GROMACS .gro file of C-alpha atoms in nm:
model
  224
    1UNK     CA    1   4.427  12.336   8.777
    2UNK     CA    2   4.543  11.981   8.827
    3UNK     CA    3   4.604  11.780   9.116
    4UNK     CA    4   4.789  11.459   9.048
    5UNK     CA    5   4.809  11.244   9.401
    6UNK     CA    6   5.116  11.025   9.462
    7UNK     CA    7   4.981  10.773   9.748
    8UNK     CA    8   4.914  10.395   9.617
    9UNK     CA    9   4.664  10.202   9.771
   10UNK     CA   10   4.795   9.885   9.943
   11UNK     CA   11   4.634   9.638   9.767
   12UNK     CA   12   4.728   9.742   9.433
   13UNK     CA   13   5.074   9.700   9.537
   14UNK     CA   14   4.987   9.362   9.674
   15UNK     CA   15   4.871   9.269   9.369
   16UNK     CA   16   5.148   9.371   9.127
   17UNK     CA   17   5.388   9.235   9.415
   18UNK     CA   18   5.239   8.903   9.367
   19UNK     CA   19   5.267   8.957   8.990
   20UNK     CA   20   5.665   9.002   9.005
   21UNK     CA   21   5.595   9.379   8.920
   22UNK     CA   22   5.778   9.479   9.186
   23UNK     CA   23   6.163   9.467   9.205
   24UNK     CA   24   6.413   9.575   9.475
   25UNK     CA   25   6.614   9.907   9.349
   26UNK     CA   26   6.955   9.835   9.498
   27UNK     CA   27   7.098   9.689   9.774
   28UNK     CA   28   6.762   9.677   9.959
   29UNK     CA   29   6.584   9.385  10.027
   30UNK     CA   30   6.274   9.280   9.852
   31UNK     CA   31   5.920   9.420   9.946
   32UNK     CA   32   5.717   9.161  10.150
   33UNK     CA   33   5.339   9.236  10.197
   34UNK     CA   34   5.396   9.281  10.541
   35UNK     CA   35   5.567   9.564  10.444
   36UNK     CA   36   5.283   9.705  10.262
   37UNK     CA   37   5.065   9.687  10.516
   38UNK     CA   38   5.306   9.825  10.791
   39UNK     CA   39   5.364  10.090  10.614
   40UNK     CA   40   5.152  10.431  10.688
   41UNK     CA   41   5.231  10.571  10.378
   42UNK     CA   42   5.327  10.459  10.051
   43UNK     CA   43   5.400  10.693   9.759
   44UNK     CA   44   5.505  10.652   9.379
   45UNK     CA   45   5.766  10.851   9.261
   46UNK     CA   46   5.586  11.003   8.942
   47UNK     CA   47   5.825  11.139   8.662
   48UNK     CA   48   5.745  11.370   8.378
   49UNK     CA   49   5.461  11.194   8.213
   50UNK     CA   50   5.222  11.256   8.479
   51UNK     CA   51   5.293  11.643   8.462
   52UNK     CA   52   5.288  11.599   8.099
   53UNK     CA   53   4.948  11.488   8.090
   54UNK     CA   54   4.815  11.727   8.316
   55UNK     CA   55   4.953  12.023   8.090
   56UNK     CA   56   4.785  11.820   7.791
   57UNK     CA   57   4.452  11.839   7.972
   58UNK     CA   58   4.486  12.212   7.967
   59UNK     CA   59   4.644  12.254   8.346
   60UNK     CA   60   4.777  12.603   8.383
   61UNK     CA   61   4.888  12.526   8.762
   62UNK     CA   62   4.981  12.155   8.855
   63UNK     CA   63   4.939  12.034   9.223
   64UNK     CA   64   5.106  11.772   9.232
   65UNK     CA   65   5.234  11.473   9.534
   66UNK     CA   66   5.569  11.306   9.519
   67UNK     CA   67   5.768  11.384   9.201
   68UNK     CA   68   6.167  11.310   9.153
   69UNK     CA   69   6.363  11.612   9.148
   70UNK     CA   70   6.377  11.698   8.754
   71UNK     CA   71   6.020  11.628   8.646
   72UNK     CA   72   5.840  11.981   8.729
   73UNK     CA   73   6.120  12.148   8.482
   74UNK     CA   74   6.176  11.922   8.228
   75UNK     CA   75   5.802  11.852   8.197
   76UNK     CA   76   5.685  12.176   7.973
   77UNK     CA   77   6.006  12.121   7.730
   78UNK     CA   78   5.937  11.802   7.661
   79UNK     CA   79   5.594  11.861   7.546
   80UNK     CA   80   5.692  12.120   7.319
   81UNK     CA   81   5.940  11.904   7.192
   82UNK     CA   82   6.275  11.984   7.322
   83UNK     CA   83   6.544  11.738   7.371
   84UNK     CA   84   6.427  11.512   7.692
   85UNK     CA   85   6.796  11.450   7.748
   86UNK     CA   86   6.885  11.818   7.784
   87UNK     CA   87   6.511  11.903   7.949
   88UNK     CA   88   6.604  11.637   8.231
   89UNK     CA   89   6.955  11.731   8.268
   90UNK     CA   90   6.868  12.073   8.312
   91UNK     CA   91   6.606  11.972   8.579
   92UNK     CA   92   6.830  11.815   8.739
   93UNK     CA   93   7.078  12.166   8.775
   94UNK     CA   94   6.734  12.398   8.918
   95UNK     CA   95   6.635  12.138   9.143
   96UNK     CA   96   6.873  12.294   9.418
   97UNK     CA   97   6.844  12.675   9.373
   98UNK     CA   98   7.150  12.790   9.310
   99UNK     CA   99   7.403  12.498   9.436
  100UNK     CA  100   7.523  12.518   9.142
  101UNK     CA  101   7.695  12.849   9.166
  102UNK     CA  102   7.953  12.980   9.355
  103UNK     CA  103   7.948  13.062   9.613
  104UNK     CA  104   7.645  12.769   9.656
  105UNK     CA  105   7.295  12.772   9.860
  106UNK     CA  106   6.945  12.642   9.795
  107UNK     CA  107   6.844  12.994   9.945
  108UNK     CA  108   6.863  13.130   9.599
  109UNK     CA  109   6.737  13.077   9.274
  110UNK     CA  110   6.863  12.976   8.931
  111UNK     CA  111   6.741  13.039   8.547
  112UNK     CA  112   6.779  12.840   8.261
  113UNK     CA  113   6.776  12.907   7.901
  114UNK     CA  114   6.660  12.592   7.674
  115UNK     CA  115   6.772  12.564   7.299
  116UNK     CA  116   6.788  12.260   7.046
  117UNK     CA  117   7.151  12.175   7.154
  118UNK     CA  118   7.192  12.279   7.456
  119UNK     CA  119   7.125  12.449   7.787
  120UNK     CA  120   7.237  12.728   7.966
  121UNK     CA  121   7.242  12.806   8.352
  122UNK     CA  122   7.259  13.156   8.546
  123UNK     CA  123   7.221  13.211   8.908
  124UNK     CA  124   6.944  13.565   8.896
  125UNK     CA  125   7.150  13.670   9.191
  126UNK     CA  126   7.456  13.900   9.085
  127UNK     CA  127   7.656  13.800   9.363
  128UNK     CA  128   7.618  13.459   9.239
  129UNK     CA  129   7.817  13.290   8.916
  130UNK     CA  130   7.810  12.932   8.746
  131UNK     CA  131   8.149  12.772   8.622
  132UNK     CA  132   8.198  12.468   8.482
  133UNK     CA  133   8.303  12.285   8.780
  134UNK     CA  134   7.987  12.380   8.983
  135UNK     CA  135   7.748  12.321   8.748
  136UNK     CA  136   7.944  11.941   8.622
  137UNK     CA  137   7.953  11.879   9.059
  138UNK     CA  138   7.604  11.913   9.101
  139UNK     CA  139   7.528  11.669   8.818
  140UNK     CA  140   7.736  11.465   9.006
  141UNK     CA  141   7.492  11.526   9.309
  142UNK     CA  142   7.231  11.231   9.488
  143UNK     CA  143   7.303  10.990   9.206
  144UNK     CA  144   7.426  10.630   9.234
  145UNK     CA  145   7.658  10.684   8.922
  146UNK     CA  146   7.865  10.988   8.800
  147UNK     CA  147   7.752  10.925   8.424
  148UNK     CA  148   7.380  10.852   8.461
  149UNK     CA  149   7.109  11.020   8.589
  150UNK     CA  150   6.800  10.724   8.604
  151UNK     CA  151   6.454  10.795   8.657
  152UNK     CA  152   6.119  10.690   8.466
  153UNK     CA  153   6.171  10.781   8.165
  154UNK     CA  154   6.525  10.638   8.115
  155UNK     CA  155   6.851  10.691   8.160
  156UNK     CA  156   7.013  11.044   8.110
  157UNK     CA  157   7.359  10.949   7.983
  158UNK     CA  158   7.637  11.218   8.043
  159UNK     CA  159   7.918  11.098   7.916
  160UNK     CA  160   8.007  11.337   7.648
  161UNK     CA  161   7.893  11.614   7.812
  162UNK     CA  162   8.058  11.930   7.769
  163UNK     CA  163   8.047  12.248   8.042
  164UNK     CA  164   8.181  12.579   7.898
  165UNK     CA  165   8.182  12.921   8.041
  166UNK     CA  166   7.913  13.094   7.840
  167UNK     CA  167   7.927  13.410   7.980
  168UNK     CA  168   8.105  13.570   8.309
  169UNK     CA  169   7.826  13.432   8.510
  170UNK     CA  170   7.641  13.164   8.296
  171UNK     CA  171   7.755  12.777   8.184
  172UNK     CA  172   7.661  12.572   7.884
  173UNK     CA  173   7.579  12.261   7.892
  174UNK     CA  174   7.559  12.012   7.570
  175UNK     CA  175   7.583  11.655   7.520
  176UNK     CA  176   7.335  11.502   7.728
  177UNK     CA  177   7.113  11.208   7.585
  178UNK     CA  178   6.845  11.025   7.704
  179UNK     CA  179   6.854  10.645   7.667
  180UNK     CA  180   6.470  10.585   7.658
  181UNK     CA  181   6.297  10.285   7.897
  182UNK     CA  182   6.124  10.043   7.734
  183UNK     CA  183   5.877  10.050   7.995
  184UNK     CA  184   5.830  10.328   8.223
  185UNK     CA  185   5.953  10.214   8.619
  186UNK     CA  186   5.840  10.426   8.887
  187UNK     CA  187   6.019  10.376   9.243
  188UNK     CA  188   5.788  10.347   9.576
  189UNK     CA  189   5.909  10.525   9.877
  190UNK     CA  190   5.758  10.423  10.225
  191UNK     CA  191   5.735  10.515  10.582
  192UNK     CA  192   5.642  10.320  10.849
  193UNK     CA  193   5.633  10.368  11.281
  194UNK     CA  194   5.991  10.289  11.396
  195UNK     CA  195   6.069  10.532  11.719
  196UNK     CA  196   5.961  10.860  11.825
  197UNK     CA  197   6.290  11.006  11.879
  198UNK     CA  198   6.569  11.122  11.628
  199UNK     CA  199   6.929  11.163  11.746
  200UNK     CA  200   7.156  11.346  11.423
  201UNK     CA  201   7.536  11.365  11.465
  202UNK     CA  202   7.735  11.576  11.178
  203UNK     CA  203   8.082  11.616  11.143
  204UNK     CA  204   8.307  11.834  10.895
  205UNK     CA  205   8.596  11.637  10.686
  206UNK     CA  206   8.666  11.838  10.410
  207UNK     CA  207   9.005  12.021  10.441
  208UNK     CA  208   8.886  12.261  10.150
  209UNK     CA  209   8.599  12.373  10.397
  210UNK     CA  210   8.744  12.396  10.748
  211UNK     CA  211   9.031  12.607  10.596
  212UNK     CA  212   8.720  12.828  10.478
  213UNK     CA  213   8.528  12.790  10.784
  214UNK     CA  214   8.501  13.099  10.957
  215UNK     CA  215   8.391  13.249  10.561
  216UNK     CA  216   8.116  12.989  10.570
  217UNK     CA  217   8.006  13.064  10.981
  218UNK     CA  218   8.022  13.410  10.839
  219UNK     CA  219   7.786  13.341  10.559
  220UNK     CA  220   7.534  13.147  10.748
  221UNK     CA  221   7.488  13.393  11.003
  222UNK     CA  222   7.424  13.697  10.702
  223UNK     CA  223   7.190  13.442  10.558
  224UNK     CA  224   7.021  13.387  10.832
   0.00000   0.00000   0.00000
């Protein structure tokens, strides 16, 4: 078993702050130390190479603290030497269950098959399916750009991707490369005391989804 711990002491970040190792990722402002030392928590964002080396040293179960959403699938393949671009690409499809799928949840679960060329997604629910235009969406989903998916290890590039209907419930995916880092950047995440008390307001927009909305009330409430 391995146990890989995310947290970064403060004054190593101190230190490679005052080295110009650390860099805004954004529109966010830079990192002061007074930040640092505000902060009750700071983590580092490990990638694949963490999990890689912990299956290396012989780890049949990895514990592991704050990972971005691909790395625990796309770890294994990569060591055994599949395509990183397709490994991370397909991490990035499981991380939500079955969003991908129609009709979507994270309630549910997903499988993927992993060749040379390509991958291939299936919701193991029968009620469940994967087209091409859920499975291209969610690759669309959480990411900055529609064509890149960035994280440690690179940048996943997606522009000649392809999404074809493999089977009556099951998408292929090909085309996706990785554009390897030269150096391997990890992003910190922080929290610090603001306020004790949360106030969330949501609102619906979509016309595609209120005209569906008593189906989706409907859903929730079997779900739940």
């Amino acid at each position: 078993m391995a146990l890989i711990h995310a947290e970064v002491e403060k004054d190593y970040l101190k230190k490679k702050l005052t080295e110009g190792k650390i860099k805004p990722l954004g529109p966010v402002p830079e990192l002061t130390s007074k930040d640092i030392e505000e902060a009750t928590r700071i983590v580092a964002v490990m990638g694949t190479h963490s999990h890689i080396k912990a299956l290396e040293m012989g780890a049949g179960v990895i514990i592991a603290g704050r990972s971005n959403d691909p790395a625990m699938f796309a770890a294994l393949p990569i060591k055994e030497g599949y395509d990183p671009g397709l490994a991370l690409h397909m991490g990035k499809i499981l991380e939500c269950g079955a969003m991908a799928s129609t009709p979507g949840t994270t309630s549910d679960c997903m499988m993927a098959y992993l060749r040379e060329d390509c991958f291939m997604v299936e919701p193991t629910n029968p009620m469940r399916k994967c087209i091409p235009s859920t499975v291209a969406a969610h690759t669309l989903y959480e990411k900055s750009s529609p064509l890149h998916i960035i994280g440690p290890e690179g940048v996943v590039d997606v522009t000649g991707c392809k999404f074809e209907q493999y089977s009556e419930r099951a998408v292929k995916v090909s085309g996706s490369k990785l554009n390897k880092s030269e150096t391997i950047n990890i992003k910190l995440e922080g929290a610090s005391k603001v306020a004790y008390r949360t106030i969330c307001i949501a609102g619906l927009r979509d016309p595609i989804m209120i005209q569906q909305i008593d189906e989706c009330e409907k859903h929730v409430r079997d779900t739940v």
